[in-house]
Amino acid sequence: MSYAIQWLRSLLFNAQMYLAMLVVGILYLPAAIWSREGAIAACHAYCRWVRWTAGWMIGLKVEIRGTPPRTR
């Protein structure tokens, strides 16, 4: 039974992740077309969403260390 619940949670997480990709892509499309910063903002928004939902839906714990590289 536990395996079935885990599989269902994983399936729901994947479905919402791809739906979020579509929504973020549509919302940020004008900004991404006009500037590189808009495209980077879209990537950051999507990554924040996936990281938050992974913690909430499937219990994934994330720790971010260090300084991210600078964009040009």
CSV table of N, CA, C and O in Angstrom, one decimal:
chain,number,residue,atom,x,y,z
A,1,MET,N,0.8,-1.2,0.0
A,1,MET,CA,0.0,0.0,0.0
A,1,MET,C,0.9,1.3,0.0
A,1,MET,O,0.6,2.2,-0.7
A,2,SER,N,1.9,1.3,0.8
A,2,SER,CA,2.8,2.4,0.9
A,2,SER,C,3.4,2.7,-0.5
A,2,SER,O,3.6,3.9,-0.9
A,3,TYR,N,3.8,1.7,-1.2
A,3,TYR,CA,4.4,1.9,-2.6
A,3,TYR,C,3.4,2.6,-3.5
A,3,TYR,O,3.8,3.5,-4.3
A,4,ALA,N,2.1,2.2,-3.4
A,4,ALA,CA,1.1,2.8,-4.3
A,4,ALA,C,0.9,4.2,-4.0
A,4,ALA,O,0.7,5.1,-4.9
A,5,ILE,N,0.9,4.6,-2.7
A,5,ILE,CA,0.7,6.0,-2.3
A,5,ILE,C,1.9,6.8,-2.8
A,5,ILE,O,1.8,7.9,-3.3
A,6,GLN,N,3.1,6.3,-2.6
A,6,GLN,CA,4.3,7.0,-3.0
A,6,GLN,C,4.3,7.2,-4.5
A,6,GLN,O,4.6,8.2,-5.0
A,7,TRP,N,3.9,6.2,-5.3
A,7,TRP,CA,3.8,6.3,-6.7
A,7,TRP,C,2.8,7.3,-7.1
A,7,TRP,O,3.0,8.1,-8.0
A,8,LEU,N,1.6,7.4,-6.5
A,8,LEU,CA,0.6,8.4,-6.8
A,8,LEU,C,1.1,9.8,-6.5
A,8,LEU,O,0.9,10.7,-7.2
A,9,ARG,N,1.8,10.0,-5.3
A,9,ARG,CA,2.3,11.3,-5.0
A,9,ARG,C,3.3,11.7,-6.0
A,9,ARG,O,3.4,12.9,-6.4
A,10,SER,N,4.2,10.8,-6.5
A,10,SER,CA,5.2,11.1,-7.5
A,10,SER,C,4.5,11.5,-8.8
A,10,SER,O,4.9,12.4,-9.5
A,11,LEU,N,3.5,10.8,-9.2
A,11,LEU,CA,2.7,11.1,-10.4
A,11,LEU,C,2.1,12.4,-10.4
A,11,LEU,O,2.2,13.2,-11.3
A,12,LEU,N,1.5,12.8,-9.2
A,12,LEU,CA,0.8,14.1,-9.1
A,12,LEU,C,1.9,15.2,-9.1
A,12,LEU,O,1.6,16.3,-9.7
A,13,PHE,N,3.0,15.0,-8.5
A,13,PHE,CA,4.1,16.0,-8.5
A,13,PHE,C,4.6,16.2,-9.9
A,13,PHE,O,4.7,17.4,-10.3
A,14,ASN,N,4.8,15.2,-10.7
A,14,ASN,CA,5.3,15.3,-12.0
A,14,ASN,C,4.2,16.0,-12.9
A,14,ASN,O,4.6,16.9,-13.7
A,15,ALA,N,3.0,15.7,-12.7
A,15,ALA,CA,1.9,16.4,-13.5
A,15,ALA,C,1.8,17.9,-13.2
A,15,ALA,O,1.8,18.7,-14.1
A,16,GLN,N,1.9,18.2,-11.9
A,16,GLN,CA,1.8,19.7,-11.6
A,16,GLN,C,3.1,20.4,-12.0
A,16,GLN,O,3.1,21.6,-12.3
A,17,MET,N,4.2,19.7,-12.0
A,17,MET,CA,5.5,20.3,-12.4
A,17,MET,C,5.4,20.7,-13.9
A,17,MET,O,5.8,21.8,-14.3
A,18,TYR,N,4.9,19.8,-14.8
A,18,TYR,CA,4.8,20.1,-16.2
A,18,TYR,C,3.7,21.1,-16.5
A,18,TYR,O,3.9,22.0,-17.3
A,19,LEU,N,2.7,21.1,-15.7
A,19,LEU,CA,1.6,22.2,-15.8
A,19,LEU,C,2.2,23.5,-15.4
A,19,LEU,O,2.0,24.5,-16.1
A,20,ALA,N,3.0,23.6,-14.4
A,20,ALA,CA,3.6,24.8,-13.9
A,20,ALA,C,4.6,25.3,-15.0
A,20,ALA,O,4.7,26.5,-15.2
A,21,MET,N,5.3,24.4,-15.7
A,21,MET,CA,6.2,24.8,-16.7
A,21,MET,C,5.5,25.5,-17.8
A,21,MET,O,5.9,26.5,-18.4
A,22,LEU,N,4.3,25.0,-18.2
A,22,LEU,CA,3.5,25.6,-19.2
A,22,LEU,C,3.0,27.0,-18.8
A,22,LEU,O,3.1,27.9,-19.5
A,23,VAL,N,2.5,27.1,-17.6
A,23,VAL,CA,2.0,28.3,-17.1
A,23,VAL,C,3.1,29.4,-17.0
A,23,VAL,O,2.9,30.5,-17.4
A,24,VAL,N,4.2,29.0,-16.4
A,24,VAL,CA,5.3,30.0,-16.3
A,24,VAL,C,5.8,30.4,-17.6
A,24,VAL,O,6.1,31.6,-17.9
A,25,GLY,N,5.9,29.4,-18.6
A,25,GLY,CA,6.3,29.7,-19.9
A,25,GLY,C,5.4,30.8,-20.6
A,25,GLY,O,5.9,31.7,-21.2
A,26,ILE,N,4.1,30.6,-20.4
A,26,ILE,CA,3.2,31.5,-21.0
A,26,ILE,C,3.2,32.9,-20.4
A,26,ILE,O,3.3,33.9,-21.0
A,27,LEU,N,3.3,32.9,-19.0
A,27,LEU,CA,3.3,34.2,-18.3
A,27,LEU,C,4.6,35.0,-18.6
A,27,LEU,O,4.5,36.2,-18.6
A,28,TYR,N,5.7,34.3,-18.7
A,28,TYR,CA,7.0,35.0,-18.8
A,28,TYR,C,7.4,35.2,-20.3
A,28,TYR,O,8.5,35.7,-20.5
A,29,LEU,N,6.6,34.7,-21.2
A,29,LEU,CA,7.0,34.7,-22.6
A,29,LEU,C,7.3,36.2,-23.1
A,29,LEU,O,8.4,36.4,-23.7
A,30,PRO,N,6.5,37.2,-22.8
A,30,PRO,CA,6.9,38.5,-23.3
A,30,PRO,C,8.2,39.0,-22.7
A,30,PRO,O,9.0,39.6,-23.4
A,31,ALA,N,8.4,38.8,-21.4
A,31,ALA,CA,9.6,39.3,-20.8
A,31,ALA,C,10.8,38.5,-21.3
A,31,ALA,O,11.9,39.1,-21.5
A,32,ALA,N,10.6,37.2,-21.6
A,32,ALA,CA,11.8,36.4,-22.0
A,32,ALA,C,12.1,36.8,-23.5
A,32,ALA,O,13.3,36.7,-23.9
A,33,ILE,N,11.2,37.2,-24.3
A,33,ILE,CA,11.5,37.6,-25.6
A,33,ILE,C,12.3,38.9,-25.7
A,33,ILE,O,13.2,39.0,-26.5
A,34,TRP,N,11.9,39.8,-24.8
A,34,TRP,CA,12.5,41.1,-24.8
A,34,TRP,C,13.8,41.3,-24.1
A,34,TRP,O,14.6,42.1,-24.5
A,35,SER,N,14.1,40.4,-23.1
A,35,SER,CA,15.4,40.6,-22.4
A,35,SER,C,15.8,39.3,-21.8
A,35,SER,O,15.1,38.4,-21.5
A,36,ARG,N,17.1,39.2,-21.7
A,36,ARG,CA,17.7,38.0,-21.1
A,36,ARG,C,17.3,37.9,-19.6
A,36,ARG,O,17.1,36.8,-19.1
A,37,GLU,N,17.2,39.0,-18.9
A,37,GLU,CA,16.8,39.1,-17.5
A,37,GLU,C,15.4,38.5,-17.4
A,37,GLU,O,15.1,37.8,-16.3
A,38,GLY,N,14.5,38.7,-18.3
A,38,GLY,CA,13.2,38.1,-18.3
A,38,GLY,C,13.2,36.6,-18.4
A,38,GLY,O,12.5,35.9,-17.7
A,39,ALA,N,14.1,36.1,-19.2
A,39,ALA,CA,14.2,34.6,-19.3
A,39,ALA,C,14.8,34.0,-18.0
A,39,ALA,O,14.4,33.0,-17.6
A,40,ILE,N,15.8,34.7,-17.5
A,40,ILE,CA,16.4,34.3,-16.2
A,40,ILE,C,15.3,34.3,-15.1
A,40,ILE,O,15.2,33.4,-14.2
A,41,ALA,N,14.5,35.4,-15.1
A,41,ALA,CA,13.4,35.5,-14.1
A,41,ALA,C,12.4,34.3,-14.2
A,41,ALA,O,12.0,33.8,-13.2
A,42,ALA,N,12.1,33.9,-15.4
A,42,ALA,CA,11.2,32.8,-15.6
A,42,ALA,C,11.8,31.5,-15.1
A,42,ALA,O,11.2,30.7,-14.4
A,43,CYS,N,13.1,31.3,-15.3
A,43,CYS,CA,13.8,30.1,-14.8
A,43,CYS,C,13.8,30.1,-13.3
A,43,CYS,O,13.5,29.1,-12.7
A,44,HIS,N,14.1,31.2,-12.7
A,44,HIS,CA,14.1,31.3,-11.2
A,44,HIS,C,12.7,31.1,-10.7
A,44,HIS,O,12.5,30.4,-9.6
A,45,ALA,N,11.7,31.6,-11.3
A,45,ALA,CA,10.3,31.4,-10.8
A,45,ALA,C,9.9,30.0,-10.9
A,45,ALA,O,9.3,29.4,-9.9
A,46,TYR,N,10.2,29.3,-12.0
A,46,TYR,CA,9.9,27.9,-12.1
A,46,TYR,C,10.7,27.0,-11.1
A,46,TYR,O,10.1,26.1,-10.5
A,47,CYS,N,11.9,27.3,-10.9
A,47,CYS,CA,12.8,26.6,-10.0
A,47,CYS,C,12.3,26.7,-8.5
A,47,CYS,O,12.2,25.8,-7.8
A,48,ARG,N,11.9,28.0,-8.2
A,48,ARG,CA,11.3,28.2,-6.8
A,48,ARG,C,10.1,27.4,-6.6
A,48,ARG,O,9.8,26.8,-5.6
A,49,TRP,N,9.2,27.4,-7.7
A,49,TRP,CA,7.9,26.6,-7.6
A,49,TRP,C,8.2,25.1,-7.4
A,49,TRP,O,7.6,24.5,-6.5
A,50,VAL,N,9.1,24.6,-8.2
A,50,VAL,CA,9.3,23.1,-8.2
A,50,VAL,C,10.0,22.8,-6.8
A,50,VAL,O,9.6,21.8,-6.2
A,51,ARG,N,10.9,23.6,-6.3
A,51,ARG,CA,11.5,23.3,-5.1
A,51,ARG,C,10.5,23.4,-3.9
A,51,ARG,O,10.6,22.5,-3.0
A,52,TRP,N,9.6,24.3,-3.9
A,52,TRP,CA,8.6,24.4,-2.9
A,52,TRP,C,7.7,23.3,-2.9
A,52,TRP,O,7.4,22.7,-1.9
A,53,THR,N,7.2,22.9,-4.1
A,53,THR,CA,6.2,21.8,-4.2
A,53,THR,C,6.9,20.5,-3.9
A,53,THR,O,6.2,19.6,-3.4
A,54,ALA,N,8.1,20.3,-4.2
A,54,ALA,CA,8.8,19.1,-3.9
A,54,ALA,C,8.9,18.9,-2.4
A,54,ALA,O,8.7,17.8,-1.9
A,55,GLY,N,9.1,20.0,-1.7
A,55,GLY,CA,9.1,19.9,-0.3
A,55,GLY,C,7.8,19.6,0.3
A,55,GLY,O,7.6,18.8,1.2
A,56,TRP,N,6.8,20.2,-0.2
A,56,TRP,CA,5.4,20.1,0.3
A,56,TRP,C,4.7,18.8,-0.1
A,56,TRP,O,4.1,18.2,0.7
A,57,MET,N,4.9,18.4,-1.4
A,57,MET,CA,4.2,17.2,-1.9
A,57,MET,C,4.9,15.9,-1.6
A,57,MET,O,4.2,14.9,-1.3
A,58,ILE,N,6.2,15.9,-1.8
A,58,ILE,CA,6.9,14.6,-1.7
A,58,ILE,C,7.9,14.6,-0.5
A,58,ILE,O,8.6,13.6,-0.3
A,59,GLY,N,8.0,15.7,0.2
A,59,GLY,CA,8.9,15.7,1.4
A,59,GLY,C,10.4,15.8,1.1
A,59,GLY,O,11.2,15.5,2.0
A,60,LEU,N,10.7,16.3,0.0
A,60,LEU,CA,12.1,16.5,-0.4
A,60,LEU,C,12.7,17.7,0.4
A,60,LEU,O,12.1,18.7,0.5
A,61,LYS,N,13.9,17.4,1.0
A,61,LYS,CA,14.5,18.5,1.7
A,61,LYS,C,15.7,19.0,0.9
A,61,LYS,O,16.5,18.2,0.3
A,62,VAL,N,15.8,20.3,0.8
A,62,VAL,CA,16.9,20.9,-0.1
A,62,VAL,C,17.7,21.9,0.8
A,62,VAL,O,17.2,22.7,1.6
A,63,GLU,N,19.0,21.8,0.6
A,63,GLU,CA,19.9,22.8,1.3
A,63,GLU,C,20.8,23.4,0.2
A,63,GLU,O,21.4,22.6,-0.6
A,64,ILE,N,20.8,24.7,0.1
A,64,ILE,CA,21.6,25.4,-0.9
A,64,ILE,C,22.8,26.0,-0.2
A,64,ILE,O,22.6,26.8,0.8
A,65,ARG,N,24.0,25.7,-0.7
A,65,ARG,CA,25.2,26.3,-0.1
A,65,ARG,C,26.0,27.0,-1.1
A,65,ARG,O,25.9,26.7,-2.3
A,66,GLY,N,26.8,27.9,-0.7
A,66,GLY,CA,27.7,28.6,-1.5
A,66,GLY,C,27.1,29.8,-2.3
A,66,GLY,O,25.9,30.1,-2.2
A,67,THR,N,27.9,30.4,-3.1
A,67,THR,CA,27.4,31.6,-3.9
A,67,THR,C,27.2,31.1,-5.3
A,67,THR,O,28.1,30.5,-5.9
A,68,PRO,N,26.0,31.4,-5.8
A,68,PRO,CA,25.8,31.0,-7.2
A,68,PRO,C,26.7,31.8,-8.2
A,68,PRO,O,27.1,33.0,-7.9
A,69,PRO,N,27.0,31.3,-9.3
A,69,PRO,CA,27.8,32.0,-10.3
A,69,PRO,C,27.1,33.2,-10.8
A,69,PRO,O,25.8,33.2,-10.9
A,70,ARG,N,27.8,34.3,-11.1
A,70,ARG,CA,27.2,35.5,-11.6
A,70,ARG,C,26.9,35.3,-13.1
A,70,ARG,O,27.7,34.7,-13.8
A,71,THR,N,25.8,35.9,-13.6
A,71,THR,CA,25.4,35.9,-15.0
A,71,THR,C,26.1,37.1,-15.6
A,71,THR,O,26.2,38.2,-15.0
A,72,ARG,N,26.4,37.0,-16.9
A,72,ARG,CA,27.0,38.2,-17.6
A,72,ARG,C,25.9,39.1,-18.1
A,72,ARG,O,24.9,38.9,-18.5
